[in-house]
PDB file of N, CA and C in Angstrom:
ATOM      1  N   MET L   1      -6.736  -8.301 -15.159  1.00 96.00           N
ATOM      2  CA  MET L   1      -6.151  -7.010 -15.403  1.00 96.00           C
ATOM      3  C   MET L   1      -4.845  -7.217 -16.145  1.00 96.00           C
ATOM      4  N   ARG L   2      -4.588  -6.362 -17.100  1.00 97.00           N
ATOM      5  CA  ARG L   2      -3.340  -6.399 -17.865  1.00 97.00           C
ATOM      6  C   ARG L   2      -2.803  -4.980 -17.964  1.00 97.00           C
ATOM      7  N   VAL L   3      -1.497  -4.826 -17.791  1.00 98.00           N
ATOM      8  CA  VAL L   3      -0.850  -3.526 -17.906  1.00 98.00           C
ATOM      9  C   VAL L   3       0.303  -3.666 -18.889  1.00 98.00           C
ATOM     10  N   GLU L   4       0.385  -2.731 -19.821  1.00 97.00           N
ATOM     11  CA  GLU L   4       1.492  -2.686 -20.782  1.00 97.00           C
ATOM     12  C   GLU L   4       2.193  -1.352 -20.631  1.00 97.00           C
ATOM     13  N   GLY L   5       3.485  -1.357 -20.884  1.00 98.00           N
ATOM     14  CA  GLY L   5       4.230  -0.107 -20.831  1.00 98.00           C
ATOM     15  C   GLY L   5       5.718  -0.341 -20.797  1.00 98.00           C
ATOM     16  N   ARG L   6       6.416   0.702 -20.494  1.00 97.00           N
ATOM     17  CA  ARG L   6       7.874   0.681 -20.441  1.00 97.00           C
ATOM     18  C   ARG L   6       8.311   0.496 -18.994  1.00 97.00           C
ATOM     19  N   VAL L   7       9.318  -0.333 -18.771  1.00 97.00           N
ATOM     20  CA  VAL L   7       9.869  -0.533 -17.434  1.00 97.00           C
ATOM     21  C   VAL L   7      11.231   0.142 -17.384  1.00 97.00           C
ATOM     22  N   GLU L   8      11.451   0.903 -16.312  1.00 97.00           N
ATOM     23  CA  GLU L   8      12.728   1.589 -16.162  1.00 97.00           C
ATOM     24  C   GLU L   8      13.256   1.402 -14.750  1.00 97.00           C
ATOM     25  N   LYS L   9      14.558   1.303 -14.621  1.00 96.00           N
ATOM     26  CA  LYS L   9      15.184   1.191 -13.307  1.00 96.00           C
ATOM     27  C   LYS L   9      15.161   2.588 -12.681  1.00 96.00           C
ATOM     28  N   VAL L  10      14.808   2.652 -11.405  1.00 96.00           N
ATOM     29  CA  VAL L  10      14.797   3.955 -10.740  1.00 96.00           C
ATOM     30  C   VAL L  10      16.224   4.322 -10.316  1.00 96.00           C
ATOM     31  N   ALA L  11      16.461   5.589 -10.134  1.00 97.00           N
ATOM     32  CA  ALA L  11      17.783   6.095  -9.764  1.00 97.00           C
ATOM     33  C   ALA L  11      18.167   5.604  -8.363  1.00 97.00           C
ATOM     34  N   ASP L  12      19.466   5.517  -8.122  1.00 97.00           N
ATOM     35  CA  ASP L  12      19.959   5.066  -6.816  1.00 97.00           C
ATOM     36  C   ASP L  12      19.419   5.904  -5.665  1.00 97.00           C
ATOM     37  N   ASP L  13      19.322   7.218  -5.851  1.00 97.00           N
ATOM     38  CA  ASP L  13      18.842   8.055  -4.745  1.00 97.00           C
ATOM     39  C   ASP L  13      17.378   7.752  -4.410  1.00 97.00           C
ATOM     40  N   GLU L  14      16.583   7.415  -5.405  1.00 97.00           N
ATOM     41  CA  GLU L  14      15.194   7.049  -5.152  1.00 97.00           C
ATOM     42  C   GLU L  14      15.119   5.687  -4.452  1.00 97.00           C
ATOM     43  N   SER L  15      15.954   4.739  -4.884  1.00 97.00           N
ATOM     44  CA  SER L  15      16.019   3.436  -4.214  1.00 97.00           C
ATOM     45  C   SER L  15      16.479   3.609  -2.767  1.00 97.00           C
ATOM     46  N   ASP L  16      17.483   4.462  -2.555  1.00 97.00           N
ATOM     47  CA  ASP L  16      17.974   4.724  -1.192  1.00 97.00           C
ATOM     48  C   ASP L  16      16.862   5.269  -0.302  1.00 97.00           C
ATOM     49  N   ALA L  17      16.121   6.240  -0.815  1.00 97.00           N
ATOM     50  CA  ALA L  17      15.053   6.866  -0.026  1.00 97.00           C
ATOM     51  C   ALA L  17      13.961   5.864   0.319  1.00 97.00           C
ATOM     52  N   TYR L  18      13.574   5.045  -0.645  1.00 97.00           N
ATOM     53  CA  TYR L  18      12.527   4.063  -0.379  1.00 97.00           C
ATOM     54  C   TYR L  18      13.026   3.002   0.606  1.00 97.00           C
ATOM     55  N   TYR L  19      14.248   2.530   0.417  1.00 97.00           N
ATOM     56  CA  TYR L  19      14.828   1.537   1.328  1.00 97.00           C
ATOM     57  C   TYR L  19      14.848   2.081   2.756  1.00 97.00           C
ATOM     58  N   ALA L  20      15.277   3.322   2.918  1.00 97.00           N
ATOM     59  CA  ALA L  20      15.362   3.938   4.252  1.00 97.00           C
ATOM     60  C   ALA L  20      13.990   4.100   4.899  1.00 97.00           C
ATOM     61  N   SER L  21      12.932   4.179   4.098  1.00 97.00           N
ATOM     62  CA  SER L  21      11.576   4.366   4.646  1.00 97.00           C
ATOM     63  C   SER L  21      10.960   3.060   5.139  1.00 97.00           C
ATOM     64  N   ARG L  22      11.569   1.941   4.806  1.00 97.00           N
ATOM     65  CA  ARG L  22      11.008   0.632   5.157  1.00 97.00           C
ATOM     66  C   ARG L  22      11.337   0.271   6.599  1.00 97.00           C
ATOM     67  N   PRO L  23      10.514  -0.593   7.214  1.00 98.00           N
ATOM     68  CA  PRO L  23      10.795  -1.026   8.588  1.00 98.00           C
ATOM     69  C   PRO L  23      12.159  -1.731   8.674  1.00 98.00           C
ATOM     70  N   LEU L  24      12.779  -1.665   9.839  1.00 97.00           N
ATOM     71  CA  LEU L  24      14.094  -2.266  10.038  1.00 97.00           C
ATOM     72  C   LEU L  24      14.112  -3.734   9.628  1.00 97.00           C
ATOM     73  N   GLY L  25      13.102  -4.504  10.008  1.00 96.00           N
ATOM     74  CA  GLY L  25      13.061  -5.917   9.652  1.00 96.00           C
ATOM     75  C   GLY L  25      13.084  -6.146   8.150  1.00 96.00           C
ATOM     76  N   SER L  26      12.431  -5.281   7.407  1.00 97.00           N
ATOM     77  CA  SER L  26      12.421  -5.402   5.942  1.00 97.00           C
ATOM     78  C   SER L  26      13.793  -5.067   5.361  1.00 97.00           C
ATOM     79  N   ARG L  27      14.454  -4.063   5.938  1.00 97.00           N
ATOM     80  CA  ARG L  27      15.787  -3.702   5.447  1.00 97.00           C
ATOM     81  C   ARG L  27      16.800  -4.811   5.737  1.00 97.00           C
ATOM     82  N   LEU L  28      16.713  -5.404   6.926  1.00 97.00           N
ATOM     83  CA  LEU L  28      17.603  -6.518   7.247  1.00 97.00           C
ATOM     84  C   LEU L  28      17.266  -7.734   6.390  1.00 97.00           C
ATOM     85  N   GLY L  29      15.982  -7.934   6.126  1.00 96.00           N
ATOM     86  CA  GLY L  29      15.561  -9.043   5.270  1.00 96.00           C
ATOM     87  C   GLY L  29      16.123  -8.936   3.865  1.00 96.00           C
ATOM     88  N   ALA L  30      16.334  -7.713   3.382  1.00 96.00           N
ATOM     89  CA  ALA L  30      16.928  -7.518   2.061  1.00 96.00           C
ATOM     90  C   ALA L  30      18.359  -8.058   2.026  1.00 96.00           C
ATOM     91  N   TRP L  31      19.036  -8.003   3.145  1.00 97.00           N
ATOM     92  CA  TRP L  31      20.382  -8.576   3.246  1.00 97.00           C
ATOM     93  C   TRP L  31      20.324 -10.085   3.440  1.00 97.00           C
ATOM     94  N   ALA L  32      19.412 -10.540   4.285  1.00 96.00           N
ATOM     95  CA  ALA L  32      19.362 -11.952   4.675  1.00 96.00           C
ATOM     96  C   ALA L  32      18.841 -12.865   3.577  1.00 96.00           C
ATOM     97  N   SER L  33      17.961 -12.367   2.741  1.00 94.00           N
ATOM     98  CA  SER L  33      17.307 -13.202   1.741  1.00 94.00           C
ATOM     99  C   SER L  33      17.979 -13.071   0.379  1.00 94.00           C
ATOM    100  N   GLU L  34      18.388 -14.199  -0.167  1.00 92.00           N
ATOM    101  CA  GLU L  34      18.844 -14.243  -1.562  1.00 92.00           C
ATOM    102  C   GLU L  34      17.598 -14.571  -2.381  1.00 92.00           C
ATOM    103  N   GLN L  35      16.841 -13.559  -2.694  1.00 90.00           N
ATOM    104  CA  GLN L  35      15.486 -13.697  -3.223  1.00 90.00           C
ATOM    105  C   GLN L  35      15.357 -14.750  -4.314  1.00 90.00           C
ATOM    106  N   SER L  36      14.370 -15.619  -4.125  1.00 92.00           N
ATOM    107  CA  SER L  36      13.966 -16.671  -5.052  1.00 92.00           C
ATOM    108  C   SER L  36      14.941 -17.850  -5.135  1.00 92.00           C
ATOM    109  N   ARG L  37      16.021 -17.811  -4.377  1.00 94.00           N
ATOM    110  CA  ARG L  37      16.918 -18.962  -4.335  1.00 94.00           C
ATOM    111  C   ARG L  37      16.411 -19.942  -3.288  1.00 94.00           C
ATOM    112  N   GLU L  38      16.678 -21.220  -3.511  1.00 95.00           N
ATOM    113  CA  GLU L  38      16.269 -22.234  -2.545  1.00 95.00           C
ATOM    114  C   GLU L  38      17.026 -22.029  -1.241  1.00 95.00           C
ATOM    115  N   VAL L  39      16.332 -22.282  -0.146  1.00 95.00           N
ATOM    116  CA  VAL L  39      16.927 -22.163   1.180  1.00 95.00           C
ATOM    117  C   VAL L  39      16.569 -23.436   1.957  1.00 95.00           C
ATOM    118  N   PRO L  40      17.531 -24.005   2.688  1.00 95.00           N
ATOM    119  CA  PRO L  40      17.268 -25.271   3.379  1.00 95.00           C
ATOM    120  C   PRO L  40      16.153 -25.193   4.422  1.00 95.00           C
ATOM    121  N   GLY L  41      15.982 -24.035   5.041  1.00 96.00           N
ATOM    122  CA  GLY L  41      14.943 -23.904   6.056  1.00 96.00           C
ATOM    123  C   GLY L  41      14.868 -22.492   6.581  1.00 96.00           C
ATOM    124  N   ARG L  42      13.798 -22.208   7.305  1.00 96.00           N
ATOM    125  CA  ARG L  42      13.580 -20.878   7.859  1.00 96.00           C
ATOM    126  C   ARG L  42      14.707 -20.476   8.806  1.00 96.00           C
ATOM    127  N   ASP L  43      15.254 -21.454   9.516  1.00 97.00           N
ATOM    128  CA  ASP L  43      16.323 -21.166  10.472  1.00 97.00           C
ATOM    129  C   ASP L  43      17.525 -20.499   9.799  1.00 97.00           C
ATOM    130  N   VAL L  44      17.788 -20.837   8.534  1.00 96.00           N
ATOM    131  CA  VAL L  44      18.893 -20.227   7.805  1.00 96.00           C
ATOM    132  C   VAL L  44      18.622 -18.737   7.606  1.00 96.00           C
ATOM    133  N   LEU L  45      17.405 -18.400   7.211  1.00 96.00           N
ATOM    134  CA  LEU L  45      17.043 -16.989   7.038  1.00 96.00           C
ATOM    135  C   LEU L  45      17.136 -16.232   8.358  1.00 96.00           C
ATOM    136  N   GLU L  46      16.632 -16.833   9.420  1.00 96.00           N
ATOM    137  CA  GLU L  46      16.674 -16.179  10.732  1.00 96.00           C
ATOM    138  C   GLU L  46      18.108 -15.985  11.201  1.00 96.00           C
ATOM    139  N   GLN L  47      18.980 -16.953  10.936  1.00 97.00           N
ATOM    140  CA  GLN L  47      20.393 -16.829  11.303  1.00 97.00           C
ATOM    141  C   GLN L  47      21.048 -15.691  10.519  1.00 97.00           C
ATOM    142  N   ARG L  48      20.770 -15.624   9.212  1.00 97.00           N
ATOM    143  CA  ARG L  48      21.339 -14.546   8.381  1.00 97.00           C
ATOM    144  C   ARG L  48      20.850 -13.186   8.874  1.00 97.00           C
ATOM    145  N   GLU L  49      19.561 -13.103   9.170  1.00 97.00           N
ATOM    146  CA  GLU L  49      19.010 -11.833   9.653  1.00 97.00           C
ATOM    147  C   GLU L  49      19.694 -11.413  10.949  1.00 97.00           C
ATOM    148  N   SER L  50      19.932 -12.366  11.829  1.00 97.00           N
ATOM    149  CA  SER L  50      20.606 -12.088  13.101  1.00 97.00           C
ATOM    150  C   SER L  50      22.040 -11.600  12.864  1.00 97.00           C
ATOM    151  N   GLU L  51      22.733 -12.224  11.924  1.00 97.00           N
ATOM    152  CA  GLU L  51      24.110 -11.818  11.610  1.00 97.00           C
ATOM    153  C   GLU L  51      24.152 -10.393  11.060  1.00 97.00           C
ATOM    154  N   TYR L  52      23.221 -10.057  10.169  1.00 98.00           N
ATOM    155  CA  TYR L  52      23.204  -8.704   9.600  1.00 98.00           C
ATOM    156  C   TYR L  52      22.752  -7.673  10.629  1.00 98.00           C
ATOM    157  N   ARG L  53      21.883  -8.053  11.529  1.00 97.00           N
ATOM    158  CA  ARG L  53      21.475  -7.147  12.602  1.00 97.00           C
ATOM    159  C   ARG L  53      22.685  -6.819  13.477  1.00 97.00           C
ATOM    160  N   ALA L  54      23.512  -7.836  13.802  1.00 98.00           N
ATOM    161  CA  ALA L  54      24.717  -7.620  14.605  1.00 98.00           C
ATOM    162  C   ALA L  54      25.727  -6.755  13.840  1.00 98.00           C
ATOM    163  N   LYS L  55      25.817  -6.957  12.542  1.00 98.00           N
ATOM    164  CA  LYS L  55      26.784  -6.219  11.733  1.00 98.00           C
ATOM    165  C   LYS L  55      26.393  -4.756  11.537  1.00 98.00           C
ATOM    166  N   PHE L  56      25.103  -4.499  11.244  1.00 98.00           N
ATOM    167  CA  PHE L  56      24.668  -3.152  10.877  1.00 98.00           C
ATOM    168  C   PHE L  56      23.886  -2.417  11.960  1.00 98.00           C
ATOM    169  N   GLY L  57      23.371  -3.116  12.952  1.00 96.00           N
ATOM    170  CA  GLY L  57      22.571  -2.471  13.980  1.00 96.00           C
ATOM    171  C   GLY L  57      21.264  -1.934  13.427  1.00 96.00           C
ATOM    172  N   GLU L  58      20.930  -0.724  13.818  1.00 94.00           N
ATOM    173  CA  GLU L  58      19.645  -0.110  13.464  1.00 94.00           C
ATOM    174  C   GLU L  58      19.653   0.600  12.115  1.00 94.00           C
ATOM    175  N   ASN L  59      20.817   0.670  11.459  1.00 95.00           N
ATOM    176  CA  ASN L  59      20.895   1.452  10.228  1.00 95.00           C
ATOM    177  C   ASN L  59      21.628   0.699   9.112  1.00 95.00           C
ATOM    178  N   PRO L  60      21.054  -0.402   8.632  1.00 98.00           N
ATOM    179  CA  PRO L  60      21.722  -1.124   7.548  1.00 98.00           C
ATOM    180  C   PRO L  60      21.687  -0.318   6.253  1.00 98.00           C
ATOM    181  N   PRO L  61      22.807  -0.280   5.527  1.00 97.00           N
ATOM    182  CA  PRO L  61      22.802   0.417   4.236  1.00 97.00           C
ATOM    183  C   PRO L  61      22.012  -0.396   3.206  1.00 97.00           C
ATOM    184  N   ARG L  62      21.614   0.252   2.144  1.00 97.00           N
ATOM    185  CA  ARG L  62      20.915  -0.465   1.071  1.00 97.00           C
ATOM    186  C   ARG L  62      21.904  -1.379   0.367  1.00 97.00           C
ATOM    187  N   PRO L  63      21.561  -2.674   0.234  1.00 97.00           N
ATOM    188  CA  PRO L  63      22.452  -3.573  -0.510  1.00 97.00           C
ATOM    189  C   PRO L  63      22.549  -3.132  -1.976  1.00 97.00           C
ATOM    190  N   ALA L  64      23.694  -3.345  -2.573  1.00 94.00           N
ATOM    191  CA  ALA L  64      23.895  -2.932  -3.966  1.00 94.00           C
ATOM    192  C   ALA L  64      22.924  -3.634  -4.909  1.00 94.00           C
ATOM    193  N   HIS L  65      22.501  -4.850  -4.560  1.00 93.00           N
ATOM    194  CA  HIS L  65      21.598  -5.605  -5.434  1.00 93.00           C
ATOM    195  C   HIS L  65      20.135  -5.193  -5.276  1.00 93.00           C
ATOM    196  N   TRP L  66      19.842  -4.340  -4.324  1.00 95.00           N
ATOM    197  CA  TRP L  66      18.460  -3.985  -4.000  1.00 95.00           C
ATOM    198  C   TRP L  66      18.130  -2.645  -4.659  1.00 95.00           C
ATOM    199  N   GLY L  67      17.077  -2.616  -5.464  1.00 95.00           N
ATOM    200  CA  GLY L  67      16.678  -1.364  -6.104  1.00 95.00           C
ATOM    201  C   GLY L  67      15.296  -1.494  -6.673  1.00 95.00           C
ATOM    202  N   GLY L  68      14.831  -0.441  -7.256  1.00 93.00           N
ATOM    203  CA  GLY L  68      13.465  -0.442  -7.744  1.00 93.00           C
ATOM    204  C   GLY L  68      13.360  -0.302  -9.249  1.00 93.00           C
ATOM    205  N   TYR L  69      12.197  -0.704  -9.723  1.00 95.00           N
ATOM    206  CA  TYR L  69      11.837  -0.544 -11.127  1.00 95.00           C
ATOM    207  C   TYR L  69      10.467   0.125 -11.173  1.00 95.00           C
ATOM    208  N   ARG L  70      10.239   0.897 -12.195  1.00 96.00           N
ATOM    209  CA  ARG L  70       8.966   1.591 -12.361  1.00 96.00           C
ATOM    210  C   ARG L  70       8.353   1.175 -13.686  1.00 96.00           C
ATOM    211  N   LEU L  71       7.077   0.863 -13.639  1.00 97.00           N
ATOM    212  CA  LEU L  71       6.327   0.601 -14.864  1.00 97.00           C
ATOM    213  C   LEU L  71       5.626   1.900 -15.250  1.00 97.00           C
ATOM    214  N   VAL L  72       5.921   2.400 -16.439  1.00 96.00           N
ATOM    215  CA  VAL L  72       5.260   3.592 -16.975  1.00 96.00           C
ATOM    216  C   VAL L  72       4.216   3.081 -17.962  1.00 96.00           C
ATOM    217  N   PRO L  73       2.950   3.008 -17.527  1.00 97.00           N
ATOM    218  CA  PRO L  73       1.937   2.350 -18.353  1.00 97.00           C
ATOM    219  C   PRO L  73       1.554   3.148 -19.595  1.00 97.00           C
ATOM    220  N   THR L  74       1.275   2.389 -20.662  1.00 97.00           N
ATOM    221  CA  THR L  74       0.721   2.979 -21.881  1.00 97.00           C
ATOM    222  C   THR L  74      -0.659   2.390 -22.166  1.00 97.00           C
ATOM    223  N   ALA L  75      -0.971   1.272 -21.506  1.00 98.00           N
ATOM    224  CA  ALA L  75      -2.285   0.652 -21.673  1.00 98.00           C
ATOM    225  C   ALA L  75      -2.606  -0.178 -20.432  1.00 98.00           C
ATOM    226  N   VAL L  76      -3.869  -0.100 -20.014  1.00 98.00           N
ATOM    227  CA  VAL L  76      -4.361  -0.900 -18.896  1.00 98.00           C
ATOM    228  C   VAL L  76      -5.710  -1.464 -19.318  1.00 98.00           C
ATOM    229  N   GLU L  77      -5.892  -2.774 -19.105  1.00 98.00           N
ATOM    230  CA  GLU L  77      -7.166  -3.397 -19.454  1.00 98.00           C
ATOM    231  C   GLU L  77      -7.734  -4.133 -18.253  1.00 98.00           C
ATOM    232  N   PHE L  78      -9.017  -3.948 -18.027  1.00 98.00           N
ATOM    233  CA  PHE L  78      -9.739  -4.660 -16.975  1.00 98.00           C
ATOM    234  C   PHE L  78     -10.719  -5.615 -17.647  1.00 98.00           C
ATOM    235  N   TRP L  79     -10.752  -6.847 -17.180  1.00 96.00           N
ATOM    236  CA  TRP L  79     -11.634  -7.872 -17.712  1.00 96.00           C
ATOM    237  C   TRP L  79     -12.489  -8.385 -16.565  1.00 96.00           C
ATOM    238  N   GLN L  80     -13.787  -8.408 -16.758  1.00 96.00           N
ATOM    239  CA  GLN L  80     -14.700  -8.949 -15.748  1.00 96.00           C
ATOM    240  C   GLN L  80     -15.548 -10.016 -16.414  1.00 96.00           C
ATOM    241  N   GLY L  81     -15.438 -11.233 -15.899  1.00 94.00           N
ATOM    242  CA  GLY L  81     -16.212 -12.336 -16.457  1.00 94.00           C
ATOM    243  C   GLY L  81     -17.685 -12.213 -16.114  1.00 94.00           C
ATOM    244  N   ARG L  82     -18.505 -12.685 -17.011  1.00 93.00           N
ATOM    245  CA  ARG L  82     -19.955 -12.730 -16.809  1.00 93.00           C
ATOM    246  C   ARG L  82     -20.422 -14.154 -17.065  1.00 93.00           C
ATOM    247  N   PRO L  83     -21.623 -14.510 -16.607  1.00 91.00           N
ATOM    248  CA  PRO L  83     -22.131 -15.875 -16.821  1.00 91.00           C
ATOM    249  C   PRO L  83     -22.191 -16.247 -18.309  1.00 91.00           C
ATOM    250  N   SER L  84     -22.515 -15.279 -19.159  1.00 90.00           N
ATOM    251  CA  SER L  84     -22.525 -15.547 -20.604  1.00 90.00           C
ATOM    252  C   SER L  84     -21.134 -15.282 -21.160  1.00 90.00           C
ATOM    253  N   ARG L  85     -20.995 -15.363 -22.426  1.00 90.00           N
ATOM    254  CA  ARG L  85     -19.722 -15.074 -23.087  1.00 90.00           C
ATOM    255  C   ARG L  85     -19.506 -13.567 -23.242  1.00 90.00           C
ATOM    256  N   LEU L  86     -20.477 -12.756 -22.859  1.00 93.00           N
ATOM    257  CA  LEU L  86     -20.396 -11.306 -23.044  1.00 93.00           C
ATOM    258  C   LEU L  86     -19.688 -10.643 -21.863  1.00 93.00           C
ATOM    259  N   HIS L  87     -18.415 -10.984 -21.679  1.00 95.00           N
ATOM    260  CA  HIS L  87     -17.605 -10.434 -20.599  1.00 95.00           C
ATOM    261  C   HIS L  87     -17.366  -8.940 -20.829  1.00 95.00           C
ATOM    262  N   ASP L  88     -17.087  -8.230 -19.760  1.00 96.00           N
ATOM    263  CA  ASP L  88     -16.736  -6.810 -19.874  1.00 96.00           C
ATOM    264  C   ASP L  88     -15.224  -6.670 -19.996  1.00 96.00           C
ATOM    265  N   ARG L  89     -14.798  -5.918 -21.006  1.00 97.00           N
ATOM    266  CA  ARG L  89     -13.391  -5.573 -21.189  1.00 97.00           C
ATOM    267  C   ARG L  89     -13.312  -4.070 -21.411  1.00 97.00           C
ATOM    268  N   ILE L  90     -12.689  -3.388 -20.471  1.00 98.00           N
ATOM    269  CA  ILE L  90     -12.527  -1.939 -20.560  1.00 98.00           C
ATOM    270  C   ILE L  90     -11.030  -1.652 -20.630  1.00 98.00           C
ATOM    271  N   ALA L  91     -10.631  -0.902 -21.663  1.00 98.00           N
ATOM    272  CA  ALA L  91      -9.219  -0.592 -21.864  1.00 98.00           C
ATOM    273  C   ALA L  91      -8.980   0.912 -21.754  1.00 98.00           C
ATOM    274  N   TYR L  92      -7.877   1.244 -21.140  1.00 98.00           N
ATOM    275  CA  TYR L  92      -7.399   2.625 -21.027  1.00 98.00           C
ATOM    276  C   TYR L  92      -6.091   2.673 -21.807  1.00 98.00           C
ATOM    277  N   ARG L  93      -5.990   3.604 -22.745  1.00 98.00           N
ATOM    278  CA  ARG L  93      -4.794   3.711 -23.586  1.00 98.00           C
ATOM    279  C   ARG L  93      -4.307   5.152 -23.630  1.00 98.00           C
ATOM    280  N   VAL L  94      -2.989   5.315 -23.613  1.00 97.00           N
ATOM    281  CA  VAL L  94      -2.411   6.647 -23.730  1.00 97.00           C
ATOM    282  C   VAL L  94      -2.394   7.043 -25.202  1.00 97.00           C
ATOM    283  N   GLU L  95      -2.959   8.194 -25.481  1.00 97.00           N
ATOM    284  CA  GLU L  95      -2.978   8.734 -26.849  1.00 97.00           C
ATOM    285  C   GLU L  95      -1.677   9.503 -27.112  1.00 97.00           C
ATOM    286  N   ALA L  96      -1.454   9.903 -28.358  1.00 96.00           N
ATOM    287  CA  ALA L  96      -0.241  10.623 -28.745  1.00 96.00           C
ATOM    288  C   ALA L  96      -0.054  11.919 -27.955  1.00 96.00           C
ATOM    289  N   ASP L  97      -1.171  12.542 -27.554  1.00 97.00           N
ATOM    290  CA  ASP L  97      -1.072  13.803 -26.801  1.00 97.00           C
ATOM    291  C   ASP L  97      -0.897  13.579 -25.299  1.00 97.00           C
ATOM    292  N   GLY L  98      -0.786  12.304 -24.876  1.00 95.00           N
ATOM    293  CA  GLY L  98      -0.592  11.989 -23.463  1.00 95.00           C
ATOM    294  C   GLY L  98      -1.877  11.769 -22.683  1.00 95.00           C
ATOM    295  N   ALA L  99      -3.015  12.041 -23.309  1.00 98.00           N
ATOM    296  CA  ALA L  99      -4.307  11.848 -22.632  1.00 98.00           C
ATOM    297  C   ALA L  99      -4.682  10.372 -22.665  1.00 98.00           C
ATOM    298  N   TRP L 100      -5.428   9.950 -21.657  1.00 98.00           N
ATOM    299  CA  TRP L 100      -5.905   8.569 -21.604  1.00 98.00           C
ATOM    300  C   TRP L 100      -7.253   8.473 -22.311  1.00 98.00           C
ATOM    301  N   LYS L 101      -7.403   7.464 -23.150  1.00 98.00           N
ATOM    302  CA  LYS L 101      -8.658   7.202 -23.831  1.00 98.00           C
ATOM    303  C   LYS L 101      -9.227   5.903 -23.253  1.00 98.00           C
ATOM    304  N   ILE L 102     -10.522   5.909 -22.983  1.00 98.00           N
ATOM    305  CA  ILE L 102     -11.198   4.719 -22.432  1.00 98.00           C
ATOM    306  C   ILE L 102     -12.072   4.128 -23.525  1.00 98.00           C
ATOM    307  N   VAL L 103     -11.905   2.819 -23.760  1.00 98.00           N
ATOM    308  CA  VAL L 103     -12.696   2.126 -24.779  1.00 98.00           C
ATOM    309  C   VAL L 103     -13.203   0.801 -24.225  1.00 98.00           C
ATOM    310  N   ARG L 104     -14.308   0.340 -24.800  1.00 98.00           N
ATOM    311  CA  ARG L 104     -14.834  -1.000 -24.485  1.00 98.00           C
ATOM    312  C   ARG L 104     -14.380  -1.919 -25.613  1.00 98.00           C
ATOM    313  N   LEU L 105     -13.903  -3.102 -25.238  1.00 97.00           N
ATOM    314  CA  LEU L 105     -13.462  -4.094 -26.217  1.00 97.00           C
ATOM    315  C   LEU L 105     -14.443  -5.251 -26.265  1.00 97.00           C
ATOM    316  N   SER L 106     -14.554  -5.867 -27.417  1.00 95.00           N
ATOM    317  CA  SER L 106     -15.349  -7.085 -27.518  1.00 95.00           C
ATOM    318  C   SER L 106     -14.671  -8.170 -26.698  1.00 95.00           C
ATOM    319  N   PRO L 107     -15.481  -9.053 -26.099  1.00 93.00           N
ATOM    320  CA  PRO L 107     -14.873 -10.100 -25.266  1.00 93.00           C
ATOM    321  C   PRO L 107     -14.105 -11.133 -26.067  1.00 93.00           C
TER     322      PRO L 107
END
């Protein structure tokens, strides 16, 4: 599957609402985890989570670094392999009038 389109940062109020809807452990994890950075061990994450739980209790605010992005698709393609070389490729594309057009592509 492939998706093409424009990516936009969502507004702070939308990020706030989504953050508030998440389970407490996930909200605390947003504070405890420096996403994708190396960490010496799980115990470090658990210690950080414990510290933020003590600091914020049941209502941690959304961290400033935490927010959302939205993909506004203009094209989506599905590829399904077949035993022969005649794979299925179905593409959905947004036309100028905003309607989606469905086409079959050669493999």
